[in-house]
Backbone as JSON Lines, residues from 0, in Angstrom:
{"i":0,"aa":"M","n":[20.98,29.79,-4.65],"ca":[20.65,28.38,-4.69],"c":[21.89,27.53,-4.38]}
{"i":1,"aa":"L","n":[23.01,27.87,-5.0],"ca":[24.24,27.13,-4.79],"c":[24.72,27.27,-3.35]}
{"i":2,"aa":"A","n":[24.56,28.47,-2.78],"ca":[24.97,28.7,-1.39],"c":[24.15,27.85,-0.43]}
{"i":3,"aa":"S","n":[22.85,27.74,-0.67],"ca":[22.01,26.92,0.22],"c":[22.35,25.44,0.08]}
{"i":4,"aa":"L","n":[22.7,25.0,-1.12],"ca":[23.1,23.61,-1.32],"c":[24.41,23.31,-0.58]}
{"i":5,"aa":"I","n":[25.37,24.21,-0.68],"ca":[26.65,24.03,0.02],"c":[26.43,24.04,1.52]}
{"i":6,"aa":"F","n":[25.59,24.96,2.02],"ca":[25.29,25.01,3.45],"c":[24.65,23.71,3.93]}
{"i":7,"aa":"T","n":[23.71,23.19,3.17],"ca":[23.05,21.94,3.53],"c":[24.04,20.78,3.56]}
{"i":8,"aa":"L","n":[24.91,20.7,2.57],"ca":[25.91,19.64,2.54],"c":[26.87,19.74,3.73]}
{"i":9,"aa":"L","n":[27.3,20.95,4.06],"ca":[28.17,21.14,5.23],"c":[27.47,20.75,6.52]}
{"i":10,"aa":"L","n":[26.2,21.11,6.63],"ca":[25.43,20.76,7.81],"c":[25.27,19.25,7.94]}
{"i":11,"aa":"L","n":[25.0,18.57,6.84],"ca":[24.83,17.12,6.88],"c":[26.13,16.41,7.22]}
{"i":12,"aa":"T","n":[27.26,16.9,6.72],"ca":[28.52,16.23,7.0],"c":[29.04,16.51,8.4]}
{"i":13,"aa":"S","n":[28.55,17.56,9.05],"ca":[29.03,17.88,10.39],"c":[28.16,17.27,11.48]}
{"i":14,"aa":"M","n":[27.04,16.67,11.15],"ca":[26.17,16.07,12.15],"c":[26.81,14.87,12.81]}
{"i":15,"aa":"E","n":[26.57,14.73,14.09],"ca":[27.03,13.53,14.78],"c":[25.93,12.47,14.63]}
{"i":16,"aa":"V","n":[26.3,11.38,14.06],"ca":[25.32,10.33,13.8],"c":[25.56,9.16,14.73]}
{"i":17,"aa":"D","n":[24.54,8.36,14.88],"ca":[24.63,7.19,15.73],"c":[24.01,6.02,14.99]}
{"i":18,"aa":"A","n":[24.72,4.93,14.95],"ca":[24.2,3.71,14.34],"c":[24.83,2.52,15.03]}
{"i":19,"aa":"K","n":[24.02,1.53,15.3],"ca":[24.57,0.31,15.87],"c":[23.71,-0.87,15.47]}
{"i":20,"aa":"F","n":[24.31,-2.04,15.56],"ca":[23.59,-3.26,15.23],"c":[22.52,-3.51,16.28]}
{"i":21,"aa":"K","n":[21.35,-3.95,15.83],"ca":[20.28,-4.29,16.76],"c":[20.11,-5.79,16.9]}
{"i":22,"aa":"S","n":[20.32,-6.51,15.82],"ca":[20.11,-7.96,15.9],"c":[21.01,-8.68,14.91]}
{"i":23,"aa":"L","n":[21.22,-9.96,15.2],"ca":[21.98,-10.84,14.31],"c":[21.45,-12.25,14.48]}
{"i":24,"aa":"H","n":[21.07,-12.86,13.38],"ca":[20.57,-14.24,13.4],"c":[21.22,-15.0,12.25]}
{"i":25,"aa":"C","n":[21.83,-16.12,12.58],"ca":[22.45,-16.98,11.56],"c":[21.75,-18.33,11.58]}
{"i":26,"aa":"T","n":[21.45,-18.85,10.41],"ca":[20.76,-20.13,10.31],"c":[21.45,-21.02,9.29]}
{"i":27,"aa":"V","n":[21.83,-22.21,9.72],"ca":[22.39,-23.2,8.8],"c":[21.23,-24.05,8.3]}
{"i":28,"aa":"L","n":[21.02,-24.05,7.0],"ca":[19.91,-24.8,6.41],"c":[20.36,-26.12,5.81]}
{"i":29,"aa":"D","n":[21.64,-26.23,5.49],"ca":[22.18,-27.47,4.94],"c":[23.43,-27.83,5.74]}
{"i":30,"aa":"H","n":[23.29,-28.79,6.64],"ca":[24.4,-29.16,7.52],"c":[25.49,-29.94,6.79]}
{"i":31,"aa":"D","n":[25.23,-30.41,5.57],"ca":[26.29,-31.03,4.76],"c":[27.22,-29.95,4.2]}
{"i":32,"aa":"F","n":[26.72,-28.76,4.08],"ca":[27.44,-27.61,3.54],"c":[28.54,-27.15,4.51]}
{"i":33,"aa":"G","n":[28.22,-27.08,5.79],"ca":[29.19,-26.64,6.78],"c":[28.57,-26.5,8.15]}
{"i":34,"aa":"E","n":[29.37,-26.01,9.08],"ca":[28.96,-25.9,10.47],"c":[29.2,-24.48,10.97]}
{"i":35,"aa":"L","n":[28.19,-23.9,11.56],"ca":[28.3,-22.56,12.13],"c":[28.86,-22.68,13.54]}
{"i":36,"aa":"L","n":[30.01,-22.08,13.78],"ca":[30.64,-22.16,15.09],"c":[30.36,-20.95,15.96]}
{"i":37,"aa":"L","n":[30.17,-19.79,15.33],"ca":[29.95,-18.56,16.09],"c":[29.11,-17.6,15.28]}
{"i":38,"aa":"C","n":[28.14,-17.01,15.92],"ca":[27.31,-15.96,15.33],"c":[26.94,-15.06,16.5]}
{"i":39,"aa":"K","n":[27.73,-14.0,16.7],"ca":[27.64,-13.25,17.95],"c":[27.61,-11.75,17.71]}
{"i":40,"aa":"L","n":[26.74,-11.1,18.46],"ca":[26.66,-9.65,18.52],"c":[27.21,-9.25,19.88]}
{"i":41,"aa":"K","n":[28.3,-8.5,19.9],"ca":[28.99,-8.19,21.16],"c":[28.92,-6.69,21.44]}
{"i":42,"aa":"A","n":[28.49,-6.33,22.66],"ca":[28.43,-4.93,23.06],"c":[29.83,-4.46,23.45]}
{"i":43,"aa":"I","n":[30.24,-3.34,22.88],"ca":[31.53,-2.73,23.22],"c":[31.29,-1.58,24.2]}
{"i":44,"aa":"S","n":[30.29,-0.78,23.9],"ca":[29.86,0.29,24.79],"c":[28.37,0.52,24.52]}
{"i":45,"aa":"R","n":[27.84,1.55,25.15],"ca":[26.42,1.83,24.95],"c":[26.11,2.19,23.5]}
{"i":46,"aa":"F","n":[27.07,2.79,22.83],"ca":[26.84,3.27,21.48],"c":[27.52,2.43,20.4]}
{"i":47,"aa":"R","n":[28.26,1.42,20.78],"ca":[29.0,0.61,19.8],"c":[28.85,-0.87,20.1]}
{"i":48,"aa":"N","n":[28.83,-1.66,19.03],"ca":[28.87,-3.11,19.17],"c":[29.51,-3.7,17.92]}
{"i":49,"aa":"S","n":[29.8,-4.98,17.98],"ca":[30.47,-5.63,16.85],"c":[29.85,-7.0,16.59]}
{"i":50,"aa":"I","n":[30.12,-7.5,15.4],"ca":[29.61,-8.8,14.96],"c":[30.79,-9.71,14.68]}
{"i":51,"aa":"S","n":[30.66,-10.97,15.09],"ca":[31.65,-12.0,14.75],"c":[30.9,-13.22,14.24]}
{"i":52,"aa":"V","n":[31.38,-13.77,13.12],"ca":[30.78,-14.98,12.54],"c":[31.92,-15.92,12.16]}
{"i":53,"aa":"Q","n":[31.79,-17.19,12.56],"ca":[32.76,-18.22,12.18],"c":[32.0,-19.4,11.59]}
{"i":54,"aa":"Y","n":[32.51,-19.88,10.47],"ca":[31.85,-20.97,9.75],"c":[32.92,-21.95,9.27]}
{"i":55,"aa":"K","n":[32.68,-23.22,9.48],"ca":[33.63,-24.25,9.05],"c":[33.02,-25.05,7.91]}
{"i":56,"aa":"L","n":[33.71,-25.07,6.78],"ca":[33.25,-25.84,5.62],"c":[33.44,-27.33,5.86]}
{"i":57,"aa":"K","n":[32.5,-28.12,5.34],"ca":[32.63,-29.58,5.41],"c":[32.99,-30.18,4.06]}
{"i":58,"aa":"Q","n":[32.81,-29.4,2.98],"ca":[33.14,-29.88,1.65],"c":[33.61,-28.7,0.79]}
{"i":59,"aa":"P","n":[34.47,-28.96,-0.19],"ca":[34.95,-27.86,-1.04],"c":[33.82,-27.27,-1.88]}
{"i":60,"aa":"I","n":[33.94,-25.99,-2.16],"ca":[32.92,-25.28,-2.94],"c":[33.6,-24.56,-4.09]}
{"i":61,"aa":"S","n":[33.16,-24.87,-5.31],"ca":[33.74,-24.21,-6.47],"c":[32.84,-23.11,-7.03]}
{"i":62,"aa":"K","n":[31.55,-23.18,-6.75],"ca":[30.62,-22.14,-7.17],"c":[29.78,-21.75,-5.97]}
{"i":63,"aa":"L","n":[29.93,-20.51,-5.55],"ca":[29.19,-20.01,-4.4],"c":[28.45,-18.75,-4.81]}
{"i":64,"aa":"F","n":[27.15,-18.77,-4.63],"ca":[26.33,-17.6,-4.93],"c":[25.92,-16.94,-3.63]}
{"i":65,"aa":"I","n":[25.78,-15.64,-3.68],"ca":[25.32,-14.89,-2.52],"c":[24.14,-14.03,-2.95]}
{"i":66,"aa":"R","n":[23.09,-14.06,-2.15],"ca":[21.92,-13.21,-2.41],"c":[21.88,-12.15,-1.31]}
{"i":67,"aa":"L","n":[21.88,-10.89,-1.71],"ca":[21.8,-9.78,-0.78],"c":[20.42,-9.16,-0.88]}
{"i":68,"aa":"E","n":[19.79,-8.97,0.26],"ca":[18.48,-8.33,0.3],"c":[18.52,-7.27,1.39]}
{"i":69,"aa":"F","n":[18.22,-6.03,1.01],"ca":[18.16,-4.93,1.96],"c":[16.71,-4.6,2.26]}
{"i":70,"aa":"F","n":[16.44,-4.26,3.52],"ca":[15.08,-3.92,3.95],"c":[15.12,-2.66,4.81]}
{"i":71,"aa":"K","n":[14.0,-1.95,4.83],"ca":[13.82,-0.81,5.72],"c":[12.53,-1.04,6.49]}
{"i":72,"aa":"R","n":[12.57,-0.73,7.77],"ca":[11.38,-0.91,8.6],"c":[10.47,0.3,8.44]}
{"i":73,"aa":"A","n":[9.26,0.05,7.97],"ca":[8.23,1.07,7.8],"c":[6.9,0.34,7.81]}
{"i":74,"aa":"N","n":[6.28,0.23,8.97],"ca":[5.07,-0.59,9.14],"c":[5.34,-2.02,8.68]}
{"i":75,"aa":"G","n":[6.4,-2.58,9.19],"ca":[6.87,-3.9,8.77],"c":[8.11,-3.73,7.91]}
{"i":76,"aa":"W","n":[8.77,-4.81,7.59],"ca":[9.98,-4.74,6.78],"c":[9.62,-4.64,5.31]}
{"i":77,"aa":"R","n":[10.14,-3.62,4.64],"ca":[9.89,-3.39,3.21],"c":[11.21,-3.49,2.44]}
{"i":78,"aa":"P","n":[11.19,-4.06,1.24],"ca":[12.41,-4.1,0.43],"c":[12.95,-2.69,0.2]}
{"i":79,"aa":"F","n":[14.28,-2.56,0.21],"ca":[14.92,-1.25,0.12],"c":[16.18,-1.37,-0.72]}
{"i":80,"aa":"L","n":[16.32,-0.54,-1.72],"ca":[17.49,-0.42,-2.58],"c":[17.82,-1.67,-3.38]}
{"i":81,"aa":"Y","n":[18.43,-2.68,-2.75],"ca":[18.99,-3.79,-3.52],"c":[18.39,-5.13,-3.12]}
{"i":82,"aa":"N","n":[18.24,-5.98,-4.12],"ca":[17.87,-7.37,-3.93],"c":[18.4,-8.1,-5.16]}
{"i":83,"aa":"F","n":[19.55,-8.74,-5.01],"ca":[20.14,-9.4,-6.17],"c":[20.98,-10.58,-5.73]}
{"i":84,"aa":"T","n":[21.28,-11.43,-6.7],"ca":[22.12,-12.61,-6.48],"c":[23.36,-12.47,-7.37]}
{"i":85,"aa":"A","n":[24.51,-12.84,-6.82],"ca":[25.76,-12.74,-7.58],"c":[26.62,-13.97,-7.31]}
{"i":86,"aa":"N","n":[27.45,-14.3,-8.28],"ca":[28.39,-15.41,-8.14],"c":[29.61,-14.89,-7.39]}
{"i":87,"aa":"L","n":[29.79,-15.33,-6.16],"ca":[30.88,-14.85,-5.32],"c":[32.23,-15.3,-5.85]}
{"i":88,"aa":"C","n":[32.3,-16.48,-6.42],"ca":[33.57,-16.97,-6.98],"c":[34.0,-16.13,-8.18]}
{"i":89,"aa":"D","n":[33.06,-15.76,-9.05],"ca":[33.39,-14.87,-10.17],"c":[33.89,-13.53,-9.66]}
{"i":90,"aa":"F","n":[33.25,-13.02,-8.61],"ca":[33.69,-11.75,-8.04],"c":[35.11,-11.86,-7.48]}
{"i":91,"aa":"L","n":[35.4,-12.93,-6.74],"ca":[36.74,-13.08,-6.16],"c":[37.81,-13.21,-7.24]}
{"i":92,"aa":"A","n":[37.45,-13.79,-8.38],"ca":[38.41,-13.95,-9.47],"c":[38.57,-12.67,-10.3]}
{"i":93,"aa":"R","n":[37.47,-11.95,-10.52],"ca":[37.51,-10.82,-11.46],"c":[37.14,-9.46,-10.87]}
{"i":94,"aa":"N","n":[36.62,-9.43,-9.65],"ca":[36.17,-8.18,-9.02],"c":[35.21,-7.44,-9.95]}
{"i":95,"aa":"N","n":[34.15,-8.14,-10.4],"ca":[33.3,-7.64,-11.47],"c":[31.93,-7.13,-11.03]}
{"i":96,"aa":"N","n":[31.7,-6.91,-9.74],"ca":[30.4,-6.44,-9.28],"c":[30.62,-5.24,-8.37]}
{"i":97,"aa":"V","n":[30.07,-4.1,-8.75],"ca":[30.33,-2.86,-8.02],"c":[29.81,-2.92,-6.59]}
{"i":98,"aa":"I","n":[28.6,-3.39,-6.4],"ca":[28.0,-3.41,-5.06],"c":[28.74,-4.39,-4.15]}
{"i":99,"aa":"I","n":[29.05,-5.56,-4.66],"ca":[29.8,-6.53,-3.85],"c":[31.21,-6.01,-3.6]}
{"i":100,"aa":"S","n":[31.78,-5.3,-4.55],"ca":[33.11,-4.72,-4.37],"c":[33.12,-3.7,-3.23]}
{"i":101,"aa":"I","n":[32.1,-2.87,-3.15],"ca":[31.98,-1.91,-2.05],"c":[31.85,-2.64,-0.72]}
{"i":102,"aa":"G","n":[30.98,-3.65,-0.68],"ca":[30.81,-4.42,0.55],"c":[32.07,-5.16,0.95]}
{"i":103,"aa":"Y","n":[32.76,-5.73,-0.02],"ca":[33.99,-6.48,0.27],"c":[35.09,-5.55,0.8]}
{"i":104,"aa":"A","n":[35.2,-4.36,0.21],"ca":[36.19,-3.39,0.69],"c":[35.87,-2.96,2.12]}
{"i":105,"aa":"Y","n":[34.6,-2.84,2.42],"ca":[34.14,-2.46,3.75],"c":[34.42,-3.57,4.77]}
{"i":106,"aa":"L","n":[34.26,-4.83,4.35],"ca":[34.45,-5.99,5.25],"c":[35.89,-6.49,5.34]}
{"i":107,"aa":"S","n":[36.7,-6.24,4.33],"ca":[38.02,-6.87,4.25],"c":[38.92,-6.66,5.47]}
{"i":108,"aa":"P","n":[38.89,-5.52,6.17],"ca":[39.74,-5.43,7.37],"c":[39.33,-6.4,8.48]}
{"i":109,"aa":"Y","n":[38.12,-6.9,8.43],"ca":[37.62,-7.79,9.48],"c":[37.68,-9.27,9.1]}
{"i":110,"aa":"L","n":[38.04,-9.56,7.85],"ca":[38.15,-10.94,7.41],"c":[39.49,-11.51,7.84]}
{"i":111,"aa":"A","n":[39.5,-12.79,8.2],"ca":[40.72,-13.42,8.7],"c":[41.79,-13.54,7.62]}
{"i":112,"aa":"K","n":[41.38,-13.69,6.36],"ca":[42.34,-13.8,5.26],"c":[41.65,-13.42,3.96]}
{"i":113,"aa":"N","n":[42.42,-13.36,2.89],"ca":[41.84,-13.15,1.57],"c":[41.39,-14.5,1.03]}
{"i":114,"aa":"Y","n":[40.15,-14.57,0.62],"ca":[39.59,-15.84,0.15],"c":[39.62,-15.9,-1.36]}
{"i":115,"aa":"S","n":[39.69,-17.13,-1.88],"ca":[39.61,-17.35,-3.32],"c":[38.87,-18.67,-3.55]}
{"i":116,"aa":"C","n":[38.33,-18.81,-4.74],"ca":[37.61,-20.03,-5.08],"c":[38.53,-20.95,-5.86]}
{"i":117,"aa":"P","n":[38.39,-22.23,-5.77],"ca":[37.4,-22.92,-4.93],"c":[37.77,-22.83,-3.45]}
{"i":118,"aa":"L","n":[36.73,-22.72,-2.62],"ca":[36.93,-22.73,-1.18],"c":[37.21,-24.17,-0.79]}
{"i":119,"aa":"K","n":[38.35,-24.39,-0.16],"ca":[38.78,-25.75,0.15],"c":[38.57,-26.06,1.62]}
{"i":120,"aa":"V","n":[38.37,-27.34,1.9],"ca":[38.26,-27.8,3.28],"c":[39.68,-28.04,3.79]}
{"i":121,"aa":"I","n":[40.1,-27.21,4.73],"ca":[41.42,-27.35,5.34],"c":[41.19,-27.49,6.84]}
{"i":122,"aa":"E","n":[41.86,-28.46,7.43],"ca":[41.67,-28.73,8.85],"c":[41.98,-27.48,9.68]}
{"i":123,"aa":"N","n":[41.12,-27.2,10.62],"ca":[41.25,-26.07,11.55],"c":[41.22,-24.7,10.87]}
{"i":124,"aa":"E","n":[40.76,-24.62,9.65],"ca":[40.63,-23.32,8.98],"c":[39.16,-22.95,8.91]}
{"i":125,"aa":"L","n":[38.86,-21.7,9.25],"ca":[37.49,-21.23,9.3],"c":[37.29,-20.08,8.31]}
{"i":126,"aa":"L","n":[36.07,-19.96,7.83],"ca":[35.66,-18.75,7.13],"c":[35.14,-17.84,8.24]}
{"i":127,"aa":"E","n":[35.77,-16.69,8.42],"ca":[35.36,-15.88,9.56],"c":[35.49,-14.39,9.3]}
{"i":128,"aa":"C","n":[34.62,-13.68,10.0],"ca":[34.62,-12.23,10.06],"c":[34.64,-11.9,11.55]}
{"i":129,"aa":"K","n":[35.71,-11.23,12.0],"ca":[35.9,-10.98,13.43],"c":[35.69,-9.51,13.78]}
{"i":130,"aa":"N","n":[34.91,-9.29,14.81],"ca":[34.75,-7.96,15.43],"c":[34.44,-6.86,14.41]}
{"i":131,"aa":"F","n":[33.49,-7.13,13.53],"ca":[33.07,-6.16,12.53],"c":[32.25,-5.07,13.21]}
{"i":132,"aa":"E","n":[32.77,-3.84,13.16],"ca":[32.08,-2.68,13.73],"c":[31.52,-1.83,12.6]}
{"i":133,"aa":"L","n":[30.36,-1.3,12.82],"ca":[29.7,-0.48,11.82],"c":[30.3,0.92,11.81]}
{"i":134,"aa":"D","n":[30.84,1.33,10.69],"ca":[31.35,2.69,10.51],"c":[30.32,3.44,9.66]}
{"i":135,"aa":"I","n":[29.37,4.05,10.34],"ca":[28.25,4.65,9.63],"c":[28.68,5.83,8.76]}
{"i":136,"aa":"N","n":[29.72,6.56,9.16],"ca":[30.17,7.69,8.34],"c":[30.7,7.2,6.99]}
{"i":137,"aa":"N","n":[31.43,6.12,7.0],"ca":[31.93,5.54,5.75],"c":[30.76,5.04,4.89]}
{"i":138,"aa":"L","n":[29.8,4.4,5.52],"ca":[28.62,3.9,4.81],"c":[27.78,5.05,4.26]}
{"i":139,"aa":"R","n":[27.62,6.09,5.06],"ca":[26.79,7.23,4.67],"c":[27.4,8.01,3.5]}
{"i":140,"aa":"N","n":[28.73,7.98,3.37],"ca":[29.37,8.66,2.24],"c":[28.98,8.02,0.92]}
{"i":141,"aa":"R","n":[28.78,6.71,0.91],"ca":[28.42,6.0,-0.33],"c":[26.92,5.89,-0.52]}
{"i":142,"aa":"F","n":[26.18,5.74,0.57],"ca":[24.74,5.55,0.51],"c":[24.06,6.55,1.44]}
{"i":143,"aa":"P","n":[23.66,7.71,0.93],"ca":[22.97,8.66,1.81],"c":[21.59,8.12,2.18]}
{"i":144,"aa":"I","n":[21.43,7.75,3.43],"ca":[20.18,7.14,3.88],"c":[19.57,7.99,4.97]}
{"i":145,"aa":"E","n":[18.27,7.87,5.13],"ca":[17.58,8.61,6.17],"c":[17.56,7.8,7.46]}
{"i":146,"aa":"T","n":[17.17,8.42,8.55],"ca":[17.14,7.72,9.83],"c":[16.12,6.6,9.77]}
{"i":147,"aa":"G","n":[16.36,5.58,10.58],"ca":[15.43,4.46,10.64],"c":[16.15,3.17,10.95]}
{"i":148,"aa":"E","n":[15.41,2.09,10.82],"ca":[15.95,0.77,11.08],"c":[16.06,0.04,9.74]}
{"i":149,"aa":"Y","n":[17.23,-0.53,9.49],"ca":[17.52,-1.21,8.23],"c":[17.97,-2.63,8.52]}
{"i":150,"aa":"A","n":[17.73,-3.52,7.57],"ca":[18.13,-4.91,7.73],"c":[18.8,-5.4,6.44]}
{"i":151,"aa":"L","n":[19.65,-6.4,6.62],"ca":[20.32,-7.05,5.51],"c":[20.2,-8.54,5.71]}
{"i":152,"aa":"Q","n":[19.81,-9.23,4.66],"ca":[19.8,-10.7,4.7],"c":[20.77,-11.19,3.64]}
{"i":153,"aa":"L","n":[21.74,-11.98,4.08],"ca":[22.7,-12.63,3.18],"c":[22.35,-14.1,3.11]}
{"i":154,"aa":"T","n":[22.21,-14.62,1.92],"ca":[21.93,-16.04,1.72],"c":[23.05,-16.62,0.88]}
{"i":155,"aa":"F","n":[23.69,-17.67,1.38],"ca":[24.79,-18.32,0.67],"c":[24.27,-19.61,0.04]}
{"i":156,"aa":"I","n":[24.47,-19.74,-1.27],"ca":[23.92,-20.85,-2.04],"c":[25.06,-21.58,-2.74]}
{"i":157,"aa":"A","n":[25.15,-22.89,-2.51],"ca":[26.14,-23.73,-3.19],"c":[25.44,-24.99,-3.67]}
{"i":158,"aa":"K","n":[25.79,-25.42,-4.87],"ca":[25.19,-26.63,-5.46],"c":[23.67,-26.56,-5.45]}
{"i":159,"aa":"N","n":[23.14,-25.38,-5.78],"ca":[21.7,-25.12,-5.85],"c":[20.97,-25.37,-4.54]}
{"i":160,"aa":"K","n":[21.66,-25.29,-3.42],"ca":[21.04,-25.44,-2.1],"c":[21.44,-24.25,-1.24]}
{"i":161,"aa":"V","n":[20.47,-23.76,-0.48],"ca":[20.77,-22.7,0.47],"c":[21.48,-23.34,1.66]}
{"i":162,"aa":"G","n":[22.69,-22.88,1.93],"ca":[23.46,-23.46,3.02],"c":[23.41,-22.66,4.29]}
{"i":163,"aa":"L","n":[23.42,-21.33,4.17],"ca":[23.52,-20.46,5.34],"c":[22.8,-19.15,5.05]}
{"i":164,"aa":"T","n":[22.07,-18.65,6.04],"ca":[21.51,-17.31,5.95],"c":[21.98,-16.52,7.17]}
{"i":165,"aa":"I","n":[22.28,-15.26,6.93],"ca":[22.66,-14.34,8.0],"c":[21.76,-13.12,7.89]}
{"i":166,"aa":"N","n":[21.01,-12.86,8.96],"ca":[20.12,-11.71,9.04],"c":[20.65,-10.76,10.1]}
{"i":167,"aa":"G","n":[20.7,-9.5,9.79],"ca":[21.11,-8.52,10.78],"c":[20.38,-7.22,10.55]}
{"i":168,"aa":"S","n":[20.25,-6.44,11.61],"ca":[19.61,-5.13,11.46],"c":[20.41,-4.08,12.21]}
{"i":169,"aa":"I","n":[20.3,-2.85,11.72],"ca":[20.93,-1.7,12.38],"c":[19.88,-0.63,12.61]}
{"i":170,"aa":"E","n":[20.13,0.18,13.63],"ca":[19.31,1.35,13.86],"c":[20.19,2.57,13.63]}
{"i":171,"aa":"Y","n":[19.72,3.48,12.81],"ca":[20.51,4.63,12.39],"c":[19.76,5.91,12.74]}
{"i":172,"aa":"N","n":[20.46,6.84,13.41],"ca":[19.9,8.15,13.77],"c":[20.87,9.23,13.33]}
{"i":173,"aa":"N","n":[20.33,10.38,12.97],"ca":[21.17,11.52,12.61],"c":[21.67,12.28,13.83]}
{"i":174,"aa":"Y","n":[21.4,11.77,14.99],"ca":[21.82,12.41,16.23],"c":[22.14,11.32,17.23]}
{"i":175,"aa":"R","n":[22.86,11.67,18.26],"ca":[23.15,10.72,19.33],"c":[22.41,11.16,20.58]}
{"i":176,"aa":"E","n":[21.63,10.25,21.13],"ca":[20.93,10.54,22.39],"c":[21.92,10.41,23.53]}
{"i":177,"aa":"H","n":[21.88,11.34,24.46],"ca":[22.8,11.29,25.6],"c":[22.07,10.92,26.86]}
């Protein structure tokens, strides 16, 4: 039994996997909150692409909440794994949420700087994530997922108003088509 488990784990870790972003949609719902300057999905090659998002604040924010919703496509989009809201400012101050901590560690190489609350309005300064590429092997080590299409919706809430939503989807396969 142990030998078959080890063989299965070795087989799963040696597979060549393929995952790339399929879509990206950003929507500003409160224009007093800020201005979306860039929301782009860029093709790097046939098998790779990246995401860039730039947002300019119009007013300082001392309490920012983020709602994360994961979905899996199965005869329509179905909720998958996580759906929760967290105080982003509390996280930046105390690093007190495991799931957001994993996501932040994954995103931090692509962020322009380290952010802290309150988020201040500074001329010519943007909140941005540049050229974020999906590293499916890193993601798969933490979240063993099956093949399929997955989506993430991020909703940013300040002063009890939804200011920005970012929707994106990825397609994940345990093999690469040639």
